[in-house]
């Protein structure tokens, strides 16, 4: 089903939610986004890695929050009323990510997406679907599902264990 | 017009399973010397309902077994024959076969034809045997409704029957079937003039069996209309029976005849009970008036069952769980509102505050009643044990009685399902290893009949289930010897309680002989693991020569927990109340350092290892000196540990939420919950903490 969505989206161009981390702009599949909310009280998890901020109560569901800024050493890590959490719905899980800011929803046509060159980036190239260009902006398109379920994120038991 | 019957299959499966369970427990409760007619009727009704249902859905194999079962039951019920333990065994076996068939239909797998055939034959034999015996007892078979004169019983109780029946491909597919029939006839009387032709068989039978019984014996093989049966010395009756057969139905509704209704164009192929049964006149006629309504009553039994069914509904567990979750949310929302209001002016917002107080009560009541939906009496588990004990005891040639106490104790459905296997294992173990053989018991001066007691009770926030036997008890030396052999390390002055717990080690069995019942040493460790998985605890007490008691402590439910909230730094944690023995503020001198590493605290003359929560969880505490904070004394798995925290916040009932749904398992935490202010609080995994303290 997901591949179907992918192909239809690719032919008509895919909708991406873009956010900023430091000076870079990232795009993720908008269908994976459940909602966007402010950052509020997080309950820390003992002995968890520092980028896992803890868990929040999202209308009765316990949702872990990952700060991508800490994970990828990008941007200024501070929490105020402008801090944004993107709640993602991936692999039947609900996970929140903290980013510097949400900028836009864009549609990227297939020809606007270029394969990512082989370089060592903070975000492993295996998680990057490609680079998109809109006007003179460059957007790094991330396979967010793959990233969040990877063992690096320490979010999922099976891989982490 | 066709109705898709398959949509009703599930209901039939569930109901039949219930009927079978019901039948089994009734059979086991039956007093063979003086069977209670109500119980017999109930057993009959259960069999009858299964037969009716299976007939409706076209599960003929089940119908056939229940039919034979029912025939015999009907005779017992009508006091024609006395129930014997052999019959009860056969009934229980039939129940098992039916269960097997039911499962086969449910899973679409292949049914065990051989077993069902075997049980049918066994029951038929019992019926046939009892037919012979039946006549010697006063019979109260329904008496004639017409005023036909009674046939005088022959002086020697024998009748001469002229029997002729149709033989064709459909009723005698195999030659053996005919042989079986003839053999059955030979069992009850003497056959002469036997003539087997290509499409019919005729013979003369001299027997003491009544005509009705004889017809029933034929029922298994041929349809009533294919049989001509005449009693030689009374031709007038023959005419009468023919007319009745042509009519197709008579006065008595006979459940045995359900089978023929398929063929019979007139729907119910009830045929008339023949009027010329030998009737030991006096008793039979006196009974006649009551007998008719009684039969009618049983025929109405399915209707009565339907009425009873309407007072309860079947709901899927998911729906109930969803409801529980939603109510949990409601409770949290309510608590959030209550907290918001607590800061408001009492006078200004009086009505709002009052309204919220009422909401508080209502939500609590709602929560309680919703939780109770999931609660089931433990009898659902206990009820299977009479059978287990009975079967095993006879297999092992032991005399054992089973006592159950507190069957009405309710616990969560999820727990019921998970506790049943461990309990079965414990009971089997008690029977096999605990209870001695009768001779041995007599030699020890005990009652030759052993007793296994299953006891359930509420104790605080727990359910306590005990399996107690009055057998030999555990043997300390034997267990230790085995432990040595298995290479399990232990201290020489190990306490009894610890020795007993060794039997839960994998592969541990001190049984001298491995039987097919137990003794392979796989089992007790499974028992322990199963109980651990539902947050239960096991204890064993044993008195040598007097018996052994295994106590299982379970939480009431897996969804809600009574907890004490504690604060460390900015964080709040929930400690399950069941683990807390006390809280105390230590004096500075009570805290001792042990070899510069761990710390212990002196509590009433006992040194208890201390864990500082802020160190374990790497958080910045408000207080660092134990004498300024609070120590919570925890006890798990028989070990004690003192937990040093900043302060105690309060006691709550919390809804347990899994961390694993969206995250993963966190060491030291058993789950999370949502507090009144909407924040998440972690629930501590106390046994894990205690283990941590030991390292």
Coordinates of N, CA and C in Angstrom, one line a residue, chain B residues 19-232:
Chain B
X19 N -21.9 -26.1 27.3 CA -22.8 -27.2 27.6 C -21.9 -28.4 28.1
X20 N -20.8 -28.6 27.3 CA -20.0 -29.7 27.6 C -19.3 -29.6 29.0
X21 N -18.8 -28.3 29.2 CA -18.2 -28.1 30.5 C -19.2 -28.3 31.7
X22 N -20.4 -27.8 31.4 CA -21.5 -27.9 32.4 C -21.8 -29.4 32.6
X23 N -21.9 -30.1 31.6 CA -22.2 -31.5 31.7 C -21.2 -32.2 32.5
X24 N -19.9 -31.9 32.2 CA -18.8 -32.6 32.9 C -18.9 -32.3 34.4
X25 N -19.1 -31.0 34.7 CA -19.1 -30.7 36.1 C -20.2 -31.4 36.8
X26 N -21.4 -31.4 36.1 CA -22.5 -32.1 36.7 C -22.3 -33.6 36.9
X27 N -21.7 -34.2 35.9 CA -21.4 -35.6 36.0 C -20.5 -35.9 37.2
X28 N -19.5 -35.0 37.4 CA -18.5 -35.3 38.5 C -19.2 -35.0 39.8
X29 N -20.2 -34.2 39.8 CA -20.8 -33.9 41.1 C -21.9 -34.9 41.5
X30 N -22.2 -35.7 40.5 CA -23.3 -36.7 40.7 C -23.0 -37.7 41.8
X31 N -24.0 -37.9 42.6 CA -23.9 -38.9 43.7 C -24.4 -40.2 43.1
X32 N -23.6 -41.2 42.8 CA -24.0 -42.4 42.1 C -25.1 -43.2 42.9
X33 N -25.0 -43.1 44.2 CA -25.9 -43.9 44.9 C -27.3 -43.3 44.9
X34 N -27.4 -42.0 45.0 CA -28.7 -41.4 45.0 C -28.6 -40.2 44.0
X35 N -28.7 -40.4 42.7 CA -28.5 -39.3 41.8 C -29.7 -38.3 41.9
X36 N -29.4 -37.1 41.9 CA -30.4 -36.0 42.0 C -31.1 -35.9 40.7
X37 N -32.4 -36.1 40.6 CA -33.1 -36.0 39.3 C -32.9 -34.7 38.6
X38 N -32.8 -33.6 39.4 CA -32.5 -32.3 38.7 C -31.2 -32.3 38.0
X39 N -30.2 -32.9 38.6 CA -28.9 -32.9 38.0 C -28.9 -33.8 36.7
X40 N -29.6 -34.9 36.9 CA -29.7 -35.8 35.7 C -30.4 -35.1 34.6
X41 N -31.5 -34.4 34.9 CA -32.2 -33.7 33.9 C -31.3 -32.6 33.3
X42 N -30.5 -32.0 34.1 CA -29.6 -30.9 33.6 C -28.6 -31.5 32.6
X43 N -28.0 -32.7 33.0 CA -27.1 -33.3 32.1 C -27.7 -33.7 30.8
X44 N -28.9 -34.2 30.9 CA -29.7 -34.6 29.7 C -29.9 -33.4 28.8
X45 N -30.3 -32.3 29.5 CA -30.6 -31.1 28.7 C -29.3 -30.6 28.0
X46 N -28.2 -30.7 28.7 CA -27.0 -30.2 28.0 C -26.7 -31.1 26.8
X47 N -26.8 -32.4 26.9 CA -26.6 -33.3 25.8 C -27.6 -33.0 24.7
X48 N -28.8 -32.8 25.1 CA -29.9 -32.5 24.2 C -29.6 -31.2 23.4
X49 N -29.2 -30.2 24.1 CA -28.9 -28.9 23.4 C -27.8 -29.1 22.4
X50 N -26.8 -29.8 22.8 CA -25.7 -30.0 21.8 C -26.2 -30.8 20.6
X51 N -27.0 -31.8 20.9 CA -27.5 -32.5 19.7 C -28.4 -31.7 18.8
X52 N -29.2 -30.9 19.5 CA -30.1 -30.0 18.7 C -29.3 -29.1 17.8
X53 N -28.3 -28.4 18.5 CA -27.5 -27.5 17.8 C -26.7 -28.1 16.6
X54 N -26.1 -29.2 16.9 CA -25.2 -29.9 15.9 C -26.1 -30.4 14.8
X55 N -27.3 -30.8 15.1 CA -28.2 -31.2 14.0 C -28.6 -30.1 13.1
X56 N -28.9 -28.9 13.7 CA -29.3 -27.7 13.0 C -28.1 -27.3 12.0
X57 N -26.9 -27.4 12.5 CA -25.8 -26.9 11.7 C -25.2 -28.0 10.8
X58 N -25.8 -29.2 10.9 CA -25.4 -30.3 10.0 C -24.1 -31.0 10.4
X59 N -23.7 -30.9 11.7 CA -22.5 -31.6 12.2 C -23.0 -33.0 12.6
X60 N -23.2 -33.8 11.6 CA -23.9 -35.1 11.9 C -23.0 -36.0 12.9
X61 N -21.7 -35.9 12.8 CA -20.9 -36.8 13.6 C -21.2 -36.5 15.1
X62 N -21.4 -35.2 15.4 CA -21.7 -34.8 16.8 C -23.1 -35.3 17.2
X63 N -24.0 -35.1 16.2 CA -25.4 -35.5 16.5 C -25.4 -37.0 16.8
X64 N -24.6 -37.8 16.1 CA -24.7 -39.2 16.3 C -24.2 -39.6 17.7
X65 N -23.1 -39.0 18.1 CA -22.6 -39.3 19.4 C -23.6 -38.8 20.5
X66 N -24.0 -37.6 20.4 CA -25.0 -37.1 21.4 C -26.2 -37.9 21.4
X67 N -26.6 -38.4 20.3 CA -27.8 -39.2 20.2 C -27.7 -40.4 21.1
X68 N -26.7 -41.2 21.0 CA -26.5 -42.4 21.7 C -26.4 -42.0 23.2
X69 N -25.6 -40.9 23.4 CA -25.4 -40.5 24.8 C -26.7 -40.1 25.4
X70 N -27.5 -39.4 24.7 CA -28.8 -39.0 25.2 C -29.8 -40.1 25.5
X71 N -29.7 -41.1 24.6 CA -30.6 -42.3 24.8 C -30.4 -42.9 26.2
X72 N -29.1 -43.1 26.5 CA -28.8 -43.7 27.7 C -29.1 -42.8 28.9
X73 N -28.8 -41.5 28.7 CA -29.1 -40.5 29.7 C -30.6 -40.5 30.0
X74 N -31.4 -40.6 29.0 CA -32.8 -40.5 29.1 C -33.3 -41.6 30.0
X75 N -32.7 -42.8 29.8 CA -33.2 -44.0 30.5 C -32.8 -43.8 32.0
X76 N -31.7 -43.3 32.2 CA -31.2 -43.0 33.6 C -32.1 -42.0 34.3
X77 N -32.4 -41.0 33.5 CA -33.2 -39.9 34.0 C -34.6 -40.4 34.4
X78 N -35.1 -41.3 33.6 CA -36.4 -41.8 33.9 C -36.4 -43.0 34.9
X79 N -35.3 -43.2 35.5 CA -35.1 -44.2 36.5 C -35.3 -45.6 36.0
X80 N -35.2 -45.7 34.7 CA -35.3 -47.1 34.2 C -34.1 -47.9 34.5
X81 N -33.0 -47.3 34.5 CA -31.8 -48.0 34.9 C -31.0 -47.2 35.9
X82 N -30.2 -47.8 36.7 CA -29.4 -47.1 37.6 C -28.1 -46.7 37.0
X83 N -27.7 -45.5 37.4 CA -26.4 -45.0 36.8 C -25.3 -45.7 37.5
X84 N -24.3 -46.1 36.8 CA -23.1 -46.8 37.3 C -21.9 -45.9 37.1
X85 N -20.8 -46.2 37.8 CA -19.6 -45.4 37.6 C -19.0 -45.6 36.2
X86 N -19.3 -46.8 35.7 CA -18.8 -47.2 34.3 C -19.5 -46.2 33.3
X87 N -20.8 -46.0 33.6 CA -21.5 -45.1 32.7 C -21.0 -43.7 32.8
X88 N -20.7 -43.2 34.0 CA -20.2 -41.9 34.1 C -18.8 -41.8 33.4
X89 N -18.0 -42.8 33.5 CA -16.8 -42.8 32.8 C -17.0 -42.6 31.3
X90 N -18.0 -43.4 30.8 CA -18.3 -43.4 29.4 C -18.8 -42.0 29.0
X91 N -19.6 -41.4 29.9 CA -20.2 -40.1 29.6 C -19.1 -39.1 29.5
X92 N -18.1 -39.2 30.4 CA -17.0 -38.2 30.4 C -16.2 -38.4 29.1
X93 N -16.0 -39.6 28.8 CA -15.3 -39.9 27.6 C -16.0 -39.3 26.3
X94 N -17.3 -39.5 26.4 CA -18.1 -39.0 25.3 C -18.0 -37.5 25.2
X95 N -18.0 -36.9 26.4 CA -17.8 -35.4 26.4 C -16.5 -35.0 25.8
X96 N -15.4 -35.8 26.0 CA -14.1 -35.5 25.4 C -14.2 -35.7 23.9
X97 N -14.8 -36.7 23.5 CA -14.9 -37.0 22.1 C -15.7 -35.8 21.4
X98 N -16.8 -35.4 22.1 CA -17.5 -34.3 21.5 C -16.7 -33.0 21.4
X99 N -15.9 -32.8 22.5 CA -15.1 -31.6 22.5 C -14.1 -31.7 21.3
X100 N -13.6 -32.9 21.1 CA -12.7 -33.1 20.0 C -13.3 -32.8 18.6
X101 N -14.6 -33.3 18.5 CA -15.3 -33.1 17.3 C -15.6 -31.6 17.1
X102 N -15.9 -31.0 18.2 CA -16.2 -29.5 18.2 C -15.0 -28.7 17.7
X103 N -13.9 -29.1 18.3 CA -12.7 -28.4 17.9 C -12.4 -28.6 16.4
X104 N -12.6 -29.9 16.0 CA -12.3 -30.2 14.6 C -13.2 -29.4 13.7
X105 N -14.4 -29.2 14.1 CA -15.3 -28.4 13.2 C -14.9 -26.9 13.3
X106 N -14.5 -26.5 14.4 CA -14.1 -25.1 14.6 C -12.9 -24.8 13.8
X107 N -11.9 -25.7 13.8 CA -10.6 -25.4 13.2 C -10.6 -25.9 11.7
X108 N -11.7 -26.6 11.4 CA -11.7 -27.1 10.0 C -10.8 -28.3 9.9
X109 N -10.3 -28.9 11.0 CA -9.4 -30.0 10.9 C -10.2 -31.3 10.9
X110 N -9.5 -32.4 10.8 CA -10.1 -33.7 10.7 C -10.5 -34.2 12.0
X111 N -11.7 -34.7 12.1 CA -12.2 -35.3 13.4 C -11.7 -36.7 13.6
X112 N -11.6 -37.1 14.8 CA -11.1 -38.4 15.1 C -12.3 -39.4 15.0
X113 N -12.5 -39.9 13.8 CA -13.6 -40.8 13.5 C -13.6 -42.0 14.5
X114 N -12.4 -42.6 14.6 CA -12.3 -43.8 15.4 C -12.8 -43.6 16.8
X115 N -12.4 -42.5 17.4 CA -12.8 -42.3 18.8 C -14.3 -42.1 18.9
X116 N -14.9 -41.4 18.0 CA -16.3 -41.2 18.1 C -17.1 -42.5 17.8
X117 N -16.5 -43.4 16.9 CA -17.1 -44.6 16.7 C -17.0 -45.5 17.9
X118 N -15.9 -45.5 18.6 CA -15.6 -46.3 19.7 C -16.6 -45.9 20.9
X119 N -16.7 -44.6 21.1 CA -17.6 -44.2 22.2 C -19.0 -44.5 21.9
X120 N -19.4 -44.4 20.6 CA -20.8 -44.7 20.3 C -21.0 -46.2 20.6
X121 N -20.1 -47.0 20.2 CA -20.3 -48.5 20.4 C -20.3 -48.7 21.9
X122 N -19.5 -48.1 22.7 CA -19.4 -48.3 24.1 C -20.8 -47.9 24.7
X123 N -21.3 -46.7 24.3 CA -22.5 -46.3 24.9 C -23.7 -47.2 24.5
X124 N -23.6 -47.6 23.2 CA -24.7 -48.5 22.8 C -24.6 -49.8 23.5
X125 N -23.4 -50.3 23.8 CA -23.3 -51.5 24.6 C -23.9 -51.3 26.0
X126 N -23.6 -50.2 26.6 CA -24.1 -49.9 27.9 C -25.6 -49.8 27.8
X127 N -26.1 -49.2 26.8 CA -27.6 -49.1 26.6 C -28.2 -50.5 26.5
X128 N -27.6 -51.2 25.6 CA -28.1 -52.6 25.3 C -28.1 -53.4 26.6
X129 N -27.0 -53.3 27.3 CA -26.9 -54.1 28.6 C -27.9 -53.7 29.5
X130 N -28.2 -52.4 29.6 CA -29.2 -51.9 30.5 C -30.6 -52.2 30.1
X131 N -30.7 -52.4 28.8 CA -32.1 -52.7 28.3 C -32.4 -54.1 28.9
X132 N -31.5 -55.0 28.8 CA -31.7 -56.3 29.4 C -32.0 -56.2 30.8
X133 N -31.2 -55.4 31.5 CA -31.4 -55.3 33.0 C -32.6 -54.5 33.3
X134 N -33.0 -53.6 32.4 CA -34.0 -52.6 32.7 C -35.4 -53.2 33.0
X135 N -35.6 -54.3 32.4 CA -36.9 -54.9 32.5 C -37.1 -55.5 33.9
X136 N -36.1 -55.9 34.6 CA -36.2 -56.5 35.9 C -36.6 -55.4 36.9
X137 N -36.4 -54.2 36.5 CA -36.8 -53.1 37.5 C -38.2 -52.6 37.1
X138 N -38.9 -52.0 38.1 CA -40.1 -51.4 37.7 C -39.9 -50.3 36.7
X139 N -40.7 -50.3 35.6 CA -40.4 -49.4 34.6 C -41.5 -48.3 34.6
X140 N -41.0 -47.1 34.4 CA -42.0 -46.0 34.4 C -42.0 -45.3 33.0
X141 N -41.8 -46.1 32.0 CA -41.8 -45.6 30.7 C -43.2 -45.0 30.4
X142 N -43.3 -43.9 29.7 CA -44.6 -43.3 29.4 C -45.7 -44.3 29.1
X143 N -46.7 -44.2 29.7 CA -47.8 -45.2 29.6 C -48.6 -44.8 28.4
X144 N -49.4 -45.7 27.9 CA -50.3 -45.4 26.8 C -51.2 -44.3 27.0
X145 N -51.5 -43.5 26.0 CA -52.5 -42.5 26.2 C -53.8 -42.9 25.8
X146 N -53.8 -43.9 24.9 CA -55.1 -44.5 24.5 C -55.5 -45.5 25.5
X147 N -56.8 -45.9 25.5 CA -57.3 -46.8 26.5 C -57.1 -48.3 26.1
X148 N -56.2 -48.5 25.2 CA -55.9 -49.9 24.8 C -55.6 -50.8 26.0
X149 N -56.1 -52.0 25.9 CA -55.8 -52.8 27.1 C -54.4 -53.2 27.1
X150 N -53.9 -53.3 28.3 CA -52.5 -53.7 28.5 C -52.2 -55.1 28.0
X151 N -51.1 -55.2 27.5 CA -50.7 -56.6 27.1 C -50.2 -57.3 28.3
X152 N -50.8 -58.4 28.6 CA -50.3 -59.1 29.8 C -48.9 -59.6 29.6
X153 N -48.1 -59.4 30.6 CA -46.7 -59.8 30.5 C -46.7 -61.4 30.5
X154 N -45.9 -61.9 29.7 CA -45.8 -63.4 29.7 C -45.2 -63.8 31.1
X155 N -45.6 -65.0 31.5 CA -45.2 -65.4 32.8 C -43.7 -65.3 33.0
X156 N -42.9 -65.7 32.0 CA -41.5 -65.7 32.2 C -40.9 -64.4 31.7
X157 N -41.7 -63.4 31.4 CA -41.2 -62.1 31.0 C -40.7 -62.1 29.6
X158 N -41.0 -63.1 28.8 CA -40.4 -63.1 27.4 C -41.5 -62.8 26.4
X159 N -41.0 -62.2 25.3 CA -42.0 -61.8 24.2 C -41.4 -62.5 23.0
X160 N -42.3 -62.8 22.1 CA -41.9 -63.3 20.8 C -42.2 -62.2 19.8
X161 N -41.2 -61.7 19.1 CA -41.3 -60.6 18.2 C -41.1 -61.2 16.8
X162 N -41.9 -60.7 15.8 CA -41.6 -61.0 14.4 C -41.1 -59.7 13.9
X163 N -39.9 -59.8 13.4 CA -39.2 -58.5 13.0 C -38.9 -58.7 11.5
X164 N -39.2 -57.6 10.8 CA -38.8 -57.6 9.4 C -38.4 -56.2 9.1
X165 N -37.2 -56.0 8.4 CA -36.8 -54.7 8.1 C -36.2 -54.6 6.7
X166 N -36.2 -53.4 6.2 CA -35.7 -53.2 4.9 C -34.2 -53.1 4.9
X167 N -33.5 -53.8 4.0 CA -32.1 -53.7 4.0 C -31.7 -53.1 2.6
X168 N -31.1 -52.0 2.6 CA -30.6 -51.5 1.3 C -29.3 -50.8 1.5
X169 N -28.9 -50.1 0.4 CA -27.5 -49.5 0.4 C -27.4 -48.4 1.5
X170 N -28.5 -47.7 1.7 CA -28.3 -46.5 2.5 C -28.3 -46.9 4.0
X171 N -29.1 -47.9 4.4 CA -29.0 -48.2 5.8 C -28.0 -49.2 6.2
X172 N -27.6 -50.0 5.4 CA -26.5 -51.0 5.7 C -25.4 -50.9 4.6
X173 N -24.6 -49.9 4.7 CA -23.6 -49.7 3.7 C -22.6 -50.9 3.8
X174 N -22.4 -51.3 5.0 CA -21.4 -52.4 5.1 C -22.0 -53.6 5.7
X175 N -21.5 -54.7 5.5 CA -22.0 -55.9 6.0 C -21.9 -55.9 7.6
X176 N -20.8 -55.3 8.0 CA -20.6 -55.3 9.5 C -21.7 -54.7 10.2
X177 N -22.3 -53.7 9.6 CA -23.4 -53.0 10.3 C -24.6 -53.9 10.6
X178 N -24.9 -54.7 9.6 CA -25.9 -55.7 9.8 C -25.5 -56.7 10.9
X179 N -24.3 -57.1 10.8 CA -23.8 -58.0 11.8 C -23.9 -57.4 13.2
X180 N -23.5 -56.2 13.3 CA -23.6 -55.5 14.6 C -25.0 -55.5 15.1
X181 N -26.0 -55.2 14.2 CA -27.4 -55.2 14.6 C -27.8 -56.6 15.1
X182 N -27.4 -57.6 14.3 CA -27.8 -58.9 14.7 C -27.2 -59.3 16.0
X183 N -25.9 -58.9 16.2 CA -25.2 -59.2 17.4 C -25.9 -58.6 18.6
X184 N -26.3 -57.3 18.4 CA -27.0 -56.6 19.4 C -28.3 -57.3 19.8
X185 N -29.0 -57.8 18.8 CA -30.2 -58.6 19.1 C -29.9 -59.8 19.8
X186 N -28.9 -60.5 19.4 CA -28.5 -61.7 20.0 C -28.2 -61.5 21.5
X187 N -27.6 -60.3 21.8 CA -27.3 -59.9 23.2 C -28.5 -59.9 24.1
X188 N -29.6 -59.5 23.5 CA -30.8 -59.3 24.3 C -31.8 -60.4 24.2
X189 N -31.6 -61.3 23.3 CA -32.6 -62.4 23.2 C -32.1 -63.5 22.3
X190 N -33.0 -64.4 21.9 CA -32.7 -65.5 21.0 C -33.3 -65.2 19.6
X191 N -32.5 -65.4 18.6 CA -32.9 -65.2 17.3 C -33.2 -66.6 16.6
X192 N -34.4 -66.6 16.0 CA -34.6 -67.9 15.2 C -35.2 -67.5 13.9
X193 N -35.4 -68.4 12.9 CA -36.0 -68.1 11.6 C -35.3 -67.0 10.9
X194 N -34.0 -66.8 11.1 CA -33.4 -65.7 10.5 C -33.3 -65.8 8.9
X195 N -33.8 -64.9 8.2 CA -33.8 -64.9 6.8 C -33.2 -63.6 6.2
X196 N -32.0 -63.7 5.6 CA -31.5 -62.5 5.0 C -31.7 -62.5 3.5
X197 N -32.5 -61.7 3.0 CA -32.7 -61.6 1.6 C -32.0 -60.4 1.0
X198 N -32.2 -60.2 -0.3 CA -31.4 -59.2 -0.9 C -31.8 -57.8 -0.4
X199 N -33.1 -57.6 -0.2 CA -33.5 -56.2 0.2 C -34.3 -56.2 1.6
X200 N -34.3 -57.4 2.2 CA -35.0 -57.3 3.5 C -34.4 -58.5 4.4
X201 N -34.7 -58.3 5.7 CA -34.3 -59.3 6.6 C -35.4 -59.6 7.5
X202 N -35.7 -60.9 7.7 CA -36.8 -61.2 8.7 C -36.3 -62.2 9.7
X203 N -36.8 -62.1 10.9 CA -36.3 -63.0 11.9 C -37.4 -63.0 13.1
X204 N -37.2 -64.0 13.9 CA -38.1 -64.1 15.1 C -37.2 -63.9 16.3
X205 N -37.6 -63.1 17.2 CA -36.7 -62.8 18.3 C -37.5 -63.1 19.6
X206 N -36.9 -63.9 20.5 CA -37.5 -64.1 21.8 C -36.7 -63.4 22.8
X207 N -37.3 -62.4 23.4 CA -36.5 -61.6 24.3 C -37.4 -61.0 25.4
X208 N -36.8 -60.6 26.5 CA -37.6 -60.0 27.6 C -37.6 -58.5 27.4
X209 N -37.0 -58.0 26.4 CA -36.9 -56.5 26.1 C -38.3 -56.0 25.7
X210 N -38.6 -54.8 26.2 CA -39.9 -54.3 25.8 C -39.8 -53.8 24.3
X211 N -41.0 -53.7 23.7 CA -41.0 -53.4 22.3 C -40.4 -52.0 22.0
X212 N -40.7 -51.1 22.9 CA -40.1 -49.7 22.8 C -38.6 -49.8 22.7
X213 N -38.0 -50.5 23.7 CA -36.6 -50.6 23.7 C -36.0 -51.2 22.5
X214 N -36.8 -52.2 22.0 CA -36.3 -52.9 20.8 C -36.3 -52.0 19.6
X215 N -37.3 -51.2 19.5 CA -37.4 -50.2 18.4 C -36.2 -49.2 18.5
X216 N -36.0 -48.8 19.7 CA -34.9 -47.9 19.9 C -33.5 -48.5 19.5
X217 N -33.4 -49.8 19.8 CA -32.2 -50.5 19.4 C -32.0 -50.5 17.9
X218 N -33.2 -50.5 17.2 CA -33.1 -50.5 15.7 C -32.9 -49.1 15.2
X219 N -33.2 -48.1 16.0 CA -33.1 -46.7 15.6 C -31.7 -46.4 15.1
X220 N -30.7 -47.0 15.6 CA -29.4 -46.7 15.2 C -29.1 -47.1 13.8
X221 N -29.9 -48.1 13.3 CA -29.5 -48.7 12.0 C -30.5 -48.3 11.0
X222 N -31.8 -48.3 11.3 CA -32.7 -48.0 10.2 C -33.8 -47.0 10.7
X223 N -34.5 -46.5 9.7 CA -35.5 -45.6 9.9 C -36.8 -46.3 10.4
X224 N -37.5 -45.7 11.3 CA -38.7 -46.4 11.9 C -39.6 -47.0 10.8
X225 N -39.8 -46.3 9.7 CA -40.8 -46.8 8.8 C -40.3 -48.0 8.0
X226 N -39.0 -48.3 8.1 CA -38.4 -49.4 7.4 C -38.5 -50.7 8.3
X227 N -39.1 -50.5 9.5 CA -39.2 -51.7 10.4 C -40.6 -52.1 10.6
X228 N -40.8 -53.4 10.5 CA -42.1 -53.9 10.9 C -41.8 -54.8 12.0
X229 N -42.5 -54.5 13.1 CA -42.2 -55.3 14.3 C -43.5 -55.7 14.9
X230 N -43.7 -57.0 15.1 CA -45.0 -57.5 15.6 C -44.7 -58.4 16.8
X231 N -45.6 -58.3 17.7 CA -45.5 -59.2 18.9 C -46.5 -60.3 18.5
X232 N -46.0 -61.5 18.5 CA -46.7 -62.6 17.9 C -48.1 -62.8 18.6

